[in-house]
Structure formats: structure tokens, C-alpha cells
JSON list of C-alpha atoms in Angstrom, two decimals:
[
{"chain": "A", "resi": 20, "resn": "UNK", "atom": "CA", "xyz": [0.00, 0.00, 0.00]},
{"chain": "A", "resi": 21, "resn": "UNK", "atom": "CA", "xyz": [1.37, 3.42, -0.93]},
{"chain": "A", "resi": 22, "resn": "UNK", "atom": "CA", "xyz": [0.43, 6.25, 1.40]},
{"chain": "A", "resi": 23, "resn": "UNK", "atom": "CA", "xyz": [1.20, 9.91, 1.87]},
{"chain": "A", "resi": 24, "resn": "UNK", "atom": "CA", "xyz": [0.27, 11.72, 5.07]},
{"chain": "A", "resi": 25, "resn": "UNK", "atom": "CA", "xyz": [-0.44, 15.42, 4.72]},
{"chain": "A", "resi": 26, "resn": "UNK", "atom": "CA", "xyz": [-2.27, 17.84, 7.03]},
{"chain": "A", "resi": 27, "resn": "UNK", "atom": "CA", "xyz": [-3.93, 15.00, 8.90]},
{"chain": "A", "resi": 28, "resn": "UNK", "atom": "CA", "xyz": [-5.09, 13.24, 5.76]},
{"chain": "A", "resi": 29, "resn": "UNK", "atom": "CA", "xyz": [-4.13, 9.83, 4.50]},
{"chain": "A", "resi": 30, "resn": "UNK", "atom": "CA", "xyz": [-4.48, 9.22, 0.82]},
{"chain": "A", "resi": 31, "resn": "UNK", "atom": "CA", "xyz": [-4.61, 5.54, -0.12]},
{"chain": "A", "resi": 32, "resn": "UNK", "atom": "CA", "xyz": [-3.92, 4.76, -3.75]},
{"chain": "A", "resi": 33, "resn": "UNK", "atom": "CA", "xyz": [-2.71, 1.88, -5.89]},
{"chain": "A", "resi": 34, "resn": "UNK", "atom": "CA", "xyz": [-3.54, -0.60, -3.11]},
{"chain": "A", "resi": 35, "resn": "UNK", "atom": "CA", "xyz": [-6.43, -2.12, -5.04]},
{"chain": "A", "resi": 36, "resn": "UNK", "atom": "CA", "xyz": [-4.26, -2.41, -8.17]},
{"chain": "A", "resi": 37, "resn": "UNK", "atom": "CA", "xyz": [-1.92, -4.77, -6.34]},
{"chain": "A", "resi": 38, "resn": "UNK", "atom": "CA", "xyz": [-4.56, -7.10, -4.86]},
{"chain": "A", "resi": 39, "resn": "UNK", "atom": "CA", "xyz": [-4.41, -10.59, -6.39]},
{"chain": "A", "resi": 40, "resn": "UNK", "atom": "CA", "xyz": [-7.52, -11.63, -8.31]},
{"chain": "A", "resi": 41, "resn": "UNK", "atom": "CA", "xyz": [-7.94, -14.70, -6.09]},
{"chain": "A", "resi": 42, "resn": "UNK", "atom": "CA", "xyz": [-8.36, -12.45, -3.01]},
{"chain": "A", "resi": 43, "resn": "UNK", "atom": "CA", "xyz": [-11.00, -10.35, -4.74]},
{"chain": "A", "resi": 44, "resn": "UNK", "atom": "CA", "xyz": [-12.86, -13.47, -5.92]},
{"chain": "A", "resi": 45, "resn": "UNK", "atom": "CA", "xyz": [-12.71, -14.95, -2.41]},
{"chain": "A", "resi": 46, "resn": "UNK", "atom": "CA", "xyz": [-14.11, -11.74, -0.95]},
{"chain": "A", "resi": 47, "resn": "UNK", "atom": "CA", "xyz": [-16.92, -11.71, -3.52]},
{"chain": "A", "resi": 48, "resn": "UNK", "atom": "CA", "xyz": [-17.76, -15.34, -2.74]},
{"chain": "A", "resi": 49, "resn": "UNK", "atom": "CA", "xyz": [-17.71, -14.54, 0.99]},
{"chain": "A", "resi": 50, "resn": "UNK", "atom": "CA", "xyz": [-20.17, -11.72, 0.20]},
{"chain": "A", "resi": 51, "resn": "UNK", "atom": "CA", "xyz": [-22.58, -14.28, -1.32]},
{"chain": "A", "resi": 52, "resn": "UNK", "atom": "CA", "xyz": [-21.71, -13.59, -4.95]},
{"chain": "A", "resi": 53, "resn": "UNK", "atom": "CA", "xyz": [-21.54, -17.06, -6.48]},
{"chain": "A", "resi": 54, "resn": "UNK", "atom": "CA", "xyz": [-22.51, -19.10, -9.49]},
{"chain": "A", "resi": 55, "resn": "UNK", "atom": "CA", "xyz": [-22.62, -17.60, -12.98]},
{"chain": "A", "resi": 56, "resn": "UNK", "atom": "CA", "xyz": [-21.95, -14.04, -11.79]},
{"chain": "A", "resi": 57, "resn": "UNK", "atom": "CA", "xyz": [-18.76, -15.07, -9.95]},
{"chain": "A", "resi": 58, "resn": "UNK", "atom": "CA", "xyz": [-17.67, -17.10, -13.00]},
{"chain": "A", "resi": 59, "resn": "UNK", "atom": "CA", "xyz": [-18.31, -14.09, -15.25]},
{"chain": "A", "resi": 60, "resn": "UNK", "atom": "CA", "xyz": [-16.28, -11.77, -12.99]},
{"chain": "A", "resi": 61, "resn": "UNK", "atom": "CA", "xyz": [-13.48, -14.35, -12.83]},
{"chain": "A", "resi": 62, "resn": "UNK", "atom": "CA", "xyz": [-13.44, -14.54, -16.62]},
{"chain": "A", "resi": 63, "resn": "UNK", "atom": "CA", "xyz": [-13.46, -10.72, -16.86]},
{"chain": "A", "resi": 64, "resn": "UNK", "atom": "CA", "xyz": [-10.40, -10.52, -14.58]},
{"chain": "A", "resi": 65, "resn": "UNK", "atom": "CA", "xyz": [-8.45, -13.35, -16.16]},
{"chain": "A", "resi": 66, "resn": "UNK", "atom": "CA", "xyz": [-8.67, -12.24, -19.79]},
{"chain": "A", "resi": 67, "resn": "UNK", "atom": "CA", "xyz": [-5.95, -9.55, -19.57]},
{"chain": "A", "resi": 68, "resn": "UNK", "atom": "CA", "xyz": [-2.37, -10.02, -20.67]},
{"chain": "A", "resi": 69, "resn": "UNK", "atom": "CA", "xyz": [0.46, -7.49, -20.78]},
{"chain": "A", "resi": 70, "resn": "UNK", "atom": "CA", "xyz": [3.95, -7.27, -22.23]},
{"chain": "A", "resi": 71, "resn": "UNK", "atom": "CA", "xyz": [6.74, -4.72, -22.14]},
{"chain": "A", "resi": 72, "resn": "UNK", "atom": "CA", "xyz": [8.23, -3.07, -25.22]},
{"chain": "A", "resi": 73, "resn": "UNK", "atom": "CA", "xyz": [11.53, -1.20, -24.84]},
{"chain": "A", "resi": 74, "resn": "UNK", "atom": "CA", "xyz": [13.36, 0.19, -27.88]},
{"chain": "A", "resi": 75, "resn": "UNK", "atom": "CA", "xyz": [11.42, -2.18, -30.13]},
{"chain": "A", "resi": 76, "resn": "UNK", "atom": "CA", "xyz": [12.31, -5.29, -28.07]},
{"chain": "A", "resi": 77, "resn": "UNK", "atom": "CA", "xyz": [9.22, -7.10, -26.81]},
{"chain": "A", "resi": 78, "resn": "UNK", "atom": "CA", "xyz": [8.80, -9.35, -23.81]},
{"chain": "A", "resi": 79, "resn": "UNK", "atom": "CA", "xyz": [6.49, -12.35, -23.90]},
{"chain": "A", "resi": 80, "resn": "UNK", "atom": "CA", "xyz": [2.82, -11.86, -23.08]},
{"chain": "A", "resi": 81, "resn": "UNK", "atom": "CA", "xyz": [2.04, -12.67, -19.44]},
{"chain": "A", "resi": 82, "resn": "UNK", "atom": "CA", "xyz": [-1.32, -12.84, -17.65]},
{"chain": "A", "resi": 83, "resn": "UNK", "atom": "CA", "xyz": [-2.31, -10.00, -15.33]},
{"chain": "A", "resi": 84, "resn": "UNK", "atom": "CA", "xyz": [-2.83, -11.58, -11.91]},
{"chain": "A", "resi": 85, "resn": "UNK", "atom": "CA", "xyz": [-3.84, -8.53, -9.88]},
{"chain": "A", "resi": 86, "resn": "UNK", "atom": "CA", "xyz": [-5.90, -5.37, -10.10]},
{"chain": "A", "resi": 87, "resn": "UNK", "atom": "CA", "xyz": [-8.88, -4.56, -12.28]},
{"chain": "A", "resi": 88, "resn": "UNK", "atom": "CA", "xyz": [-8.72, -3.24, -15.87]},
{"chain": "A", "resi": 89, "resn": "UNK", "atom": "CA", "xyz": [-8.70, 0.56, -15.76]},
{"chain": "A", "resi": 90, "resn": "UNK", "atom": "CA", "xyz": [-11.51, 2.53, -17.33]},
{"chain": "A", "resi": 91, "resn": "UNK", "atom": "CA", "xyz": [-14.11, -0.19, -16.97]},
{"chain": "A", "resi": 92, "resn": "UNK", "atom": "CA", "xyz": [-17.55, 0.29, -15.47]},
{"chain": "A", "resi": 93, "resn": "UNK", "atom": "CA", "xyz": [-17.05, -2.84, -13.38]},
{"chain": "A", "resi": 94, "resn": "UNK", "atom": "CA", "xyz": [-13.79, -1.65, -11.76]},
{"chain": "A", "resi": 95, "resn": "UNK", "atom": "CA", "xyz": [-15.28, 0.88, -9.30]},
{"chain": "A", "resi": 96, "resn": "UNK", "atom": "CA", "xyz": [-18.11, -1.52, -8.40]},
{"chain": "A", "resi": 97, "resn": "UNK", "atom": "CA", "xyz": [-15.62, -4.32, -7.63]},
{"chain": "A", "resi": 98, "resn": "UNK", "atom": "CA", "xyz": [-13.58, -1.89, -5.54]},
{"chain": "A", "resi": 99, "resn": "UNK", "atom": "CA", "xyz": [-16.63, -0.89, -3.48]},
{"chain": "A", "resi": 100, "resn": "UNK", "atom": "CA", "xyz": [-17.58, -4.54, -2.95]},
{"chain": "A", "resi": 101, "resn": "UNK", "atom": "CA", "xyz": [-14.01, -5.35, -1.95]},
{"chain": "A", "resi": 102, "resn": "UNK", "atom": "CA", "xyz": [-13.82, -2.58, 0.67]},
{"chain": "A", "resi": 103, "resn": "UNK", "atom": "CA", "xyz": [-17.43, -2.82, 1.88]},
{"chain": "A", "resi": 104, "resn": "UNK", "atom": "CA", "xyz": [-16.25, -3.71, 5.40]},
{"chain": "A", "resi": 105, "resn": "UNK", "atom": "CA", "xyz": [-13.39, -1.21, 5.49]},
{"chain": "A", "resi": 106, "resn": "UNK", "atom": "CA", "xyz": [-14.84, 0.87, 8.31]},
{"chain": "A", "resi": 107, "resn": "UNK", "atom": "CA", "xyz": [-14.74, -1.98, 10.84]},
{"chain": "A", "resi": 108, "resn": "UNK", "atom": "CA", "xyz": [-12.81, -0.82, 13.94]},
{"chain": "A", "resi": 109, "resn": "UNK", "atom": "CA", "xyz": [-11.70, 2.45, 12.28]},
{"chain": "A", "resi": 110, "resn": "UNK", "atom": "CA", "xyz": [-12.50, 5.73, 14.05]},
{"chain": "A", "resi": 111, "resn": "UNK", "atom": "CA", "xyz": [-11.08, 8.15, 11.45]},
{"chain": "A", "resi": 112, "resn": "UNK", "atom": "CA", "xyz": [-13.26, 9.40, 8.60]},
{"chain": "A", "resi": 113, "resn": "UNK", "atom": "CA", "xyz": [-13.30, 7.33, 5.41]},
{"chain": "A", "resi": 114, "resn": "UNK", "atom": "CA", "xyz": [-14.53, 8.50, 2.02]},
{"chain": "A", "resi": 115, "resn": "UNK", "atom": "CA", "xyz": [-14.85, 6.19, -0.96]},
{"chain": "A", "resi": 116, "resn": "UNK", "atom": "CA", "xyz": [-15.24, 7.36, -4.53]},
{"chain": "A", "resi": 117, "resn": "UNK", "atom": "CA", "xyz": [-15.04, 5.07, -7.56]},
{"chain": "A", "resi": 118, "resn": "UNK", "atom": "CA", "xyz": [-11.85, 3.12, -6.90]},
{"chain": "A", "resi": 119, "resn": "UNK", "atom": "CA", "xyz": [-10.24, 5.61, -4.51]},
{"chain": "A", "resi": 120, "resn": "UNK", "atom": "CA", "xyz": [-10.25, 5.86, -0.74]},
{"chain": "A", "resi": 121, "resn": "UNK", "atom": "CA", "xyz": [-9.25, 8.66, 1.62]},
{"chain": "A", "resi": 122, "resn": "UNK", "atom": "CA", "xyz": [-8.84, 8.29, 5.37]},
{"chain": "A", "resi": 123, "resn": "UNK", "atom": "CA", "xyz": [-8.57, 11.47, 7.41]},
{"chain": "A", "resi": 124, "resn": "UNK", "atom": "CA", "xyz": [-8.91, 13.03, 10.81]},
{"chain": "A", "resi": 125, "resn": "UNK", "atom": "CA", "xyz": [-8.35, 16.51, 12.19]},
{"chain": "A", "resi": 126, "resn": "UNK", "atom": "CA", "xyz": [-5.00, 16.59, 13.97]},
{"chain": "A", "resi": 127, "resn": "UNK", "atom": "CA", "xyz": [-5.26, 18.71, 17.13]},
{"chain": "A", "resi": 128, "resn": "UNK", "atom": "CA", "xyz": [-2.85, 16.77, 19.33]},
{"chain": "A", "resi": 129, "resn": "UNK", "atom": "CA", "xyz": [-0.36, 13.94, 19.28]},
{"chain": "A", "resi": 130, "resn": "UNK", "atom": "CA", "xyz": [-3.18, 11.60, 20.32]},
{"chain": "A", "resi": 131, "resn": "UNK", "atom": "CA", "xyz": [-4.92, 12.32, 17.01]},
{"chain": "A", "resi": 132, "resn": "UNK", "atom": "CA", "xyz": [-1.72, 11.33, 15.19]},
{"chain": "A", "resi": 133, "resn": "UNK", "atom": "CA", "xyz": [-1.57, 8.06, 17.13]},
{"chain": "A", "resi": 134, "resn": "UNK", "atom": "CA", "xyz": [-5.23, 7.30, 16.38]},
{"chain": "A", "resi": 135, "resn": "UNK", "atom": "CA", "xyz": [-4.81, 8.05, 12.67]},
{"chain": "A", "resi": 136, "resn": "UNK", "atom": "CA", "xyz": [-1.72, 5.86, 12.50]},
{"chain": "A", "resi": 137, "resn": "UNK", "atom": "CA", "xyz": [-3.57, 3.08, 14.30]},
{"chain": "A", "resi": 138, "resn": "UNK", "atom": "CA", "xyz": [-6.42, 3.31, 11.79]},
{"chain": "A", "resi": 139, "resn": "UNK", "atom": "CA", "xyz": [-3.90, 3.27, 8.90]},
{"chain": "A", "resi": 140, "resn": "UNK", "atom": "CA", "xyz": [-2.31, 0.13, 10.33]},
{"chain": "A", "resi": 141, "resn": "UNK", "atom": "CA", "xyz": [-5.72, -1.55, 10.69]},
{"chain": "A", "resi": 142, "resn": "UNK", "atom": "CA", "xyz": [-6.56, -0.74, 7.07]},
{"chain": "A", "resi": 143, "resn": "UNK", "atom": "CA", "xyz": [-3.20, -1.98, 5.86]},
{"chain": "A", "resi": 144, "resn": "UNK", "atom": "CA", "xyz": [-3.74, -5.28, 7.67]}
]
């Protein structure tokens, strides 16, 4: 997870892009999404392949094993389903939008810093 703390805010980004597909599919199944819909989502996630081209030299095509294809309608929905329980045991404010998340709290004392860091650690776990 990549984070940047600034004025009592925590911006969380790129975390969802690094989550393995199998974790997302497990979470969806745990959330009672099963059968044909789960198979369709699994197929949607597993159809991507990438390669690297540098100075005209190409690597072999490899499957994408994590994240969700960018620019899709399904991406933000899968993100929201994946983080639907994110607020459990977190006292700082959380805002979700599309496939982004911000965690923040007003910092008035060192205790607020400790609480924010504790919430960050819970979310990272």
C-alpha cells in the first residue's frame, strides 16, 4: 500500500491495483456472490495479458494476476464490494469514490496522530 500523510489526511492509492484476483474473488464469494456471476467476474479478470516493449524489443505476453482493468464500469463496483467492510474498527473518517479511498482526521494533538496511525495500520492489515 502506498500512502502519503499530509495535514492529517491519509491518501490511499494503488492498493487495489496490487490485490491478487484470487483475493477479490474470495471476498466476492464470501459476500454471497456465487454461481454464474462469480464465474463471469473471474473470466473478466483473467482475460488480460500485458507485455513490455523497450526500444522495439518485446517481452512475452504474461497474464495479469492482480488489479482490475482501468476505465471499466465494473472496476469501481468491484472496488466498493471489496472494501465494503473497510470501516470496521476504524474511528477516522473514510470516504470512498469510484476506486479511490481517503482516510482522514483533524490533527489537534499527538493523540490524534496516534489514532490516525492506528487506523492506517488496521486498514493496511
